Short mmCIF file of C-alpha atoms in Angstrom, two decimals:
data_model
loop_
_atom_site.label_atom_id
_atom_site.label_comp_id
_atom_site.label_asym_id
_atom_site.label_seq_id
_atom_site.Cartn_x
_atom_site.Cartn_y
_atom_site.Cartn_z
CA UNK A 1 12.47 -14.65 12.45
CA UNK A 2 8.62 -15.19 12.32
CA UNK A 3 7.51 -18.57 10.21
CA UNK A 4 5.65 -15.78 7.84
CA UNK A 5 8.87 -13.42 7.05
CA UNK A 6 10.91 -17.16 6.05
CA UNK A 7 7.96 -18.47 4.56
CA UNK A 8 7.96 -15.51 2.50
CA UNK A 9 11.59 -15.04 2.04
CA UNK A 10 11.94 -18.55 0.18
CA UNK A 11 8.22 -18.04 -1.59
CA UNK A 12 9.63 -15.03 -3.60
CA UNK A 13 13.45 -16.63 -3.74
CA UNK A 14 11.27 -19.62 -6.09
CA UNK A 15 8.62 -17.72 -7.39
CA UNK A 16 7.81 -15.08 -9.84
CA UNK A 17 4.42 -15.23 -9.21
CA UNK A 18 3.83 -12.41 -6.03
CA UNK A 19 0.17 -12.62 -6.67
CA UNK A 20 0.05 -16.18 -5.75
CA UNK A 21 2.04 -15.78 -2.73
CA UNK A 22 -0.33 -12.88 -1.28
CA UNK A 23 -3.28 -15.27 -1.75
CA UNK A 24 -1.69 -17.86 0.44
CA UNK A 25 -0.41 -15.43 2.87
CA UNK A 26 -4.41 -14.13 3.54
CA UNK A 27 -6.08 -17.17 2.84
CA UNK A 28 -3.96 -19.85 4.65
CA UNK A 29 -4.67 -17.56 7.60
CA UNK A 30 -0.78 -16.95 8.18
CA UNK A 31 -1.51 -13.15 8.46
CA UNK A 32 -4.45 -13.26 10.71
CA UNK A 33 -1.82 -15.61 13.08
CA UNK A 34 0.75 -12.98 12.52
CA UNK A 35 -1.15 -9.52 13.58
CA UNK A 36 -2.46 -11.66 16.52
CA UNK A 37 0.60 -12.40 17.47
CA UNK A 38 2.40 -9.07 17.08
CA UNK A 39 0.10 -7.21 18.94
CA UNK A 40 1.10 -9.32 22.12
CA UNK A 41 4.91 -8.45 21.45
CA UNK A 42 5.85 -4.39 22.00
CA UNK A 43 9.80 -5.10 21.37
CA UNK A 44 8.32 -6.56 17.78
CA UNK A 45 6.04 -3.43 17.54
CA UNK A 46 8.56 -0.51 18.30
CA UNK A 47 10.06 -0.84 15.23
CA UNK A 48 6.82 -1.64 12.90
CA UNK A 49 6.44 1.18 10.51
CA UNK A 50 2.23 2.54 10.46
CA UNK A 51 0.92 5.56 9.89
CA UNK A 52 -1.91 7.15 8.27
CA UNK A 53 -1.05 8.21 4.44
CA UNK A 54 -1.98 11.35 3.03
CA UNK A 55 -4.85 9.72 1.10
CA UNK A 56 -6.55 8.94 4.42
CA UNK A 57 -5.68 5.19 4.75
CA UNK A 58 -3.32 3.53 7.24
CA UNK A 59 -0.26 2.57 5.90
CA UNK A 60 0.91 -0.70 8.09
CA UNK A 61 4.36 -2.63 6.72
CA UNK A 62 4.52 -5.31 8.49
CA UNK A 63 7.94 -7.89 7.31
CA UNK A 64 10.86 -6.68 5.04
CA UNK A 65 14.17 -8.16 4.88
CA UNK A 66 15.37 -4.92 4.80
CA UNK A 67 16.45 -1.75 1.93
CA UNK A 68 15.28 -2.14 -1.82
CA UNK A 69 13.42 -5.85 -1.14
CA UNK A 70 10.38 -7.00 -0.98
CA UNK A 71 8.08 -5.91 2.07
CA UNK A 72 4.86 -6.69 3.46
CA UNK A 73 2.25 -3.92 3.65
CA UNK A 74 -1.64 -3.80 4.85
CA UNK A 75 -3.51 -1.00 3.96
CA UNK A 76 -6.42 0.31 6.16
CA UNK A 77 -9.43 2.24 5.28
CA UNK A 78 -11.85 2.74 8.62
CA UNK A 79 -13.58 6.00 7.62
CA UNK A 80 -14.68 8.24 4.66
CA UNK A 81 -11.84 10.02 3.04
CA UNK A 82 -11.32 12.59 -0.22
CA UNK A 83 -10.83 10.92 -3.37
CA UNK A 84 -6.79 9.59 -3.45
CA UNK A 85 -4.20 11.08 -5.87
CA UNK A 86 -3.84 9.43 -9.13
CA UNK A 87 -0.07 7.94 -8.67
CA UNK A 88 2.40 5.03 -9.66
CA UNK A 89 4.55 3.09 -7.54
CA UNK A 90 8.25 2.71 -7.11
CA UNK A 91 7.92 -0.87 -7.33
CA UNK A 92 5.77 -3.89 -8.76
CA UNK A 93 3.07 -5.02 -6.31
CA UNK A 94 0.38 -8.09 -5.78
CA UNK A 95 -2.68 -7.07 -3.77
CA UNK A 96 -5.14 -9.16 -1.99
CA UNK A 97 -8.56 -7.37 -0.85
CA UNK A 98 -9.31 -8.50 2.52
CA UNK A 99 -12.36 -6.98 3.48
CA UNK A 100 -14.53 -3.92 1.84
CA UNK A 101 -14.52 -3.04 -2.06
CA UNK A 102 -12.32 -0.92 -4.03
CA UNK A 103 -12.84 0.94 -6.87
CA UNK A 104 -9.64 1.00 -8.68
CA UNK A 105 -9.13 3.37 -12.21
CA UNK A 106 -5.85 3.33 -14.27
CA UNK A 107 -4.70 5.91 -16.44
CA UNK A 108 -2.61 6.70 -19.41
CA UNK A 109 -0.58 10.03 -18.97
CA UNK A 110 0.14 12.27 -22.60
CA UNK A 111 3.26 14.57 -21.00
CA UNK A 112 3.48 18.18 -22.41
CA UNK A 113 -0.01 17.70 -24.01
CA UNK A 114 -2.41 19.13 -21.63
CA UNK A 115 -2.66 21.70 -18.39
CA UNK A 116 -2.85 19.18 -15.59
CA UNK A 117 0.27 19.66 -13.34
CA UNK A 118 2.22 16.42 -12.28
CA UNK A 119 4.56 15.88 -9.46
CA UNK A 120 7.31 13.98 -8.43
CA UNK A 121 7.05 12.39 -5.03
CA UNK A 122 9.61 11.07 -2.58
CA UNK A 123 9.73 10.35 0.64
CA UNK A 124 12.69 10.61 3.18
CA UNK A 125 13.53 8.54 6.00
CA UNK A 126 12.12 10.88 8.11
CA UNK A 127 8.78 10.24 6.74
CA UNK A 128 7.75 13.30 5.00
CA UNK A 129 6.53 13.15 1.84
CA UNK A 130 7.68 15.82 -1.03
CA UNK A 131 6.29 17.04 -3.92
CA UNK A 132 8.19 19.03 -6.56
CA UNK A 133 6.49 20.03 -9.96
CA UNK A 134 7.16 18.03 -12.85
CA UNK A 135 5.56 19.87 -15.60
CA UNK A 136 2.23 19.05 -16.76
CA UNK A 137 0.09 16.60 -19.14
CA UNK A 138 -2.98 15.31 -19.81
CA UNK A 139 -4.32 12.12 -18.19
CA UNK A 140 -7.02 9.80 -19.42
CA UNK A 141 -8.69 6.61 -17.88
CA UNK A 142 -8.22 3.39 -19.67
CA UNK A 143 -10.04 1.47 -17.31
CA UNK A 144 -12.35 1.07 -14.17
CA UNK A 145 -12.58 -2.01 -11.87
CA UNK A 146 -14.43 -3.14 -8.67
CA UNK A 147 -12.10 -5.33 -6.72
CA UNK A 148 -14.16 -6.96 -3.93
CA UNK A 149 -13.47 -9.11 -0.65
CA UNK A 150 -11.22 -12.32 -1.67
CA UNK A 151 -9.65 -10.76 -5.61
CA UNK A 152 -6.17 -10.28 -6.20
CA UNK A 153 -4.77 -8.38 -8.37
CA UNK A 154 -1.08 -6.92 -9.94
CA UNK A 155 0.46 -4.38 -10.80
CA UNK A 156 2.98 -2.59 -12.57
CA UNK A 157 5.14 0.11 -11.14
CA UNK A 158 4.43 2.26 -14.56
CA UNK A 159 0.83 1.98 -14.40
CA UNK A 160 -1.07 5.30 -13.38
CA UNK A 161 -4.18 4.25 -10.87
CA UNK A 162 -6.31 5.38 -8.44
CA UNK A 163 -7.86 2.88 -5.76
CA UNK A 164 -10.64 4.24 -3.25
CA UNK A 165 -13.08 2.50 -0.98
CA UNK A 166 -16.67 1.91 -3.02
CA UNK A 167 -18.73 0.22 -0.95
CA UNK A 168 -18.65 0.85 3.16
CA UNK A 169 -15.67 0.99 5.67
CA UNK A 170 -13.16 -0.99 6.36
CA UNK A 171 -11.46 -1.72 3.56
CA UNK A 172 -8.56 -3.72 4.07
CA UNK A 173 -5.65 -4.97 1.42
CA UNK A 174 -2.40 -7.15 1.91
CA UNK A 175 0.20 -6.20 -0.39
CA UNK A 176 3.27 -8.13 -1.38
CA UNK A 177 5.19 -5.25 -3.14
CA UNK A 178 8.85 -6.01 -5.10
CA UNK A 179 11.97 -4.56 -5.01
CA UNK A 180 12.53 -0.47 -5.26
CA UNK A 181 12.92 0.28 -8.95
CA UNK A 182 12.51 4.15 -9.20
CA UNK A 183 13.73 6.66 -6.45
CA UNK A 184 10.16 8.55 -7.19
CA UNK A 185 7.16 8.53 -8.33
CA UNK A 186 4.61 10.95 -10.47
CA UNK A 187 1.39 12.06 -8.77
CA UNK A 188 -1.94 13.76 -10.02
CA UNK A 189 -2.81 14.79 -6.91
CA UNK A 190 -7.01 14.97 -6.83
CA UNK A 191 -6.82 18.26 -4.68
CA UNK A 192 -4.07 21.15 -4.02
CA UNK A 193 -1.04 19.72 -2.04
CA UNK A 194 1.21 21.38 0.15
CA UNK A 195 4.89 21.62 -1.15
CA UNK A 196 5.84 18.82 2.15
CA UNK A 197 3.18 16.51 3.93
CA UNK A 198 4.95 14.96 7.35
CA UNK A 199 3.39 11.39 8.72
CA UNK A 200 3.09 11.08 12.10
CA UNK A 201 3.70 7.35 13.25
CA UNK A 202 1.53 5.02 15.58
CA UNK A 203 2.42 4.24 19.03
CA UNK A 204 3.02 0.80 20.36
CA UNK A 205 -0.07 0.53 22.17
CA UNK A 206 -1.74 2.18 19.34
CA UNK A 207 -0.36 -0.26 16.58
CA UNK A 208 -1.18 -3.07 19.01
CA UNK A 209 -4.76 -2.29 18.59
CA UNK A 210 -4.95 -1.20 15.03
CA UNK A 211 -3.37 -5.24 14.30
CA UNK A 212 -5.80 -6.93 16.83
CA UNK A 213 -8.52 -4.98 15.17
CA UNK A 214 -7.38 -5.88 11.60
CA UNK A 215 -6.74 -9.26 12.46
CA UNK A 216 -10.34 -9.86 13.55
CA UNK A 217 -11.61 -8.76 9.99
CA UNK A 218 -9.36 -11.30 7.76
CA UNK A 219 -10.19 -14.53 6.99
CA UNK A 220 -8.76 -17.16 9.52
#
């Protein structure tokens, strides 16, 4: 057990407060310390879960204690990518932004009151992501924020947002998400999706890299 995954495990068995957590996880450099030294261990990396999402950033969870608890995510954006789906979450989340700006817009969805179709998206263990039409509605943006290098922020698993890159590559995020508590989520997606989108996951030496790289952007 690494002295991040207990510290942690007893942080959100006290706490309520995931936001605060996060911050102390990036800025107490226990992160930085933990990529560093997980690229260095390949038994530790074989079973790491990364690969790049179907809106264009790496996807890297890092510490979970296991099923429908919290986990430990960074989120990588090296290069230009398409705008990203407008989507909520299966669980409550506290982000940090390590590096890079985002520019995050939520939404409020009317169902049944407009054209745009929705989806519901879930993903199997196998990691291929599914979308099956859910209708349609008409979605509105209730707000627009610029979240740069050193904010945190929460939020909701209800809450319909967007987050893209805004100002240069990489963008990096930590993100401390809860517990599972929907088996799906609803999707916008911001251009035509295919009924089934399969991941393809890192190899070892691959994720080694991608962490030493990372690790050398966050802030010791």
């Amino acid at each position: 057990m690494t002295e991040l995954f207990a510290f942690i495990r007893d942080a959100m068995s006290r706490s309520h407060d995931p936001e605060k957590i996060i911050v102390a996880v990036c800025e107490n450099g226990w992160l930085r310390d933990h990529l560093m030294t997980a690229a260095k261990d390949r038994a530790l990396l074989s079973d790491t879960l990364c690969y790049r999402h179907p809106n264009g950033f790496y996807k890297m969870k890092l510490l979970s204690p296991g099923v429908d608890s919290w986990a430990l995510r960074v989120h990588v954006w090296d290069r230009p990518v398409p705008q990203s789906d407008v989507h909520d979450h299966r669980w409550d989340f506290a982000s940090y932004i390590v590096s890079g700006e985002l520019l995050e817009a939520q939404f409020a969805l009317d169902r049944d009151a407009g054209s745009t179709p929705l989806f519901e998206l879930a993903k199997n263990t196998s990691g291929q992501y599914r979308y099956t039409p859910d209708g349609v509605g008409r979605i509105r943006e209730t707000s627009r924020t610029r979240r740069a290098a050193g904010e945190s922020y929460t939020l909701d698993h209800r809450v319909l947002h967007r987050a893209d890159p805004s100002a240069g590559y990489p963008v990096i995020t930590a993100v401390l998400q809860g517990r599972d508590l929907t088996r799906t989520t609803t999707v916008v997606p911001a251009a035509e999706r295919a009924e089934s989108t399969t991941v393809t996951r890192l190899g070892t030496d691959d994720i080694a890299r991608l962490f030493e790289w990372v690790a050398e952007r966050l802030v010791a």
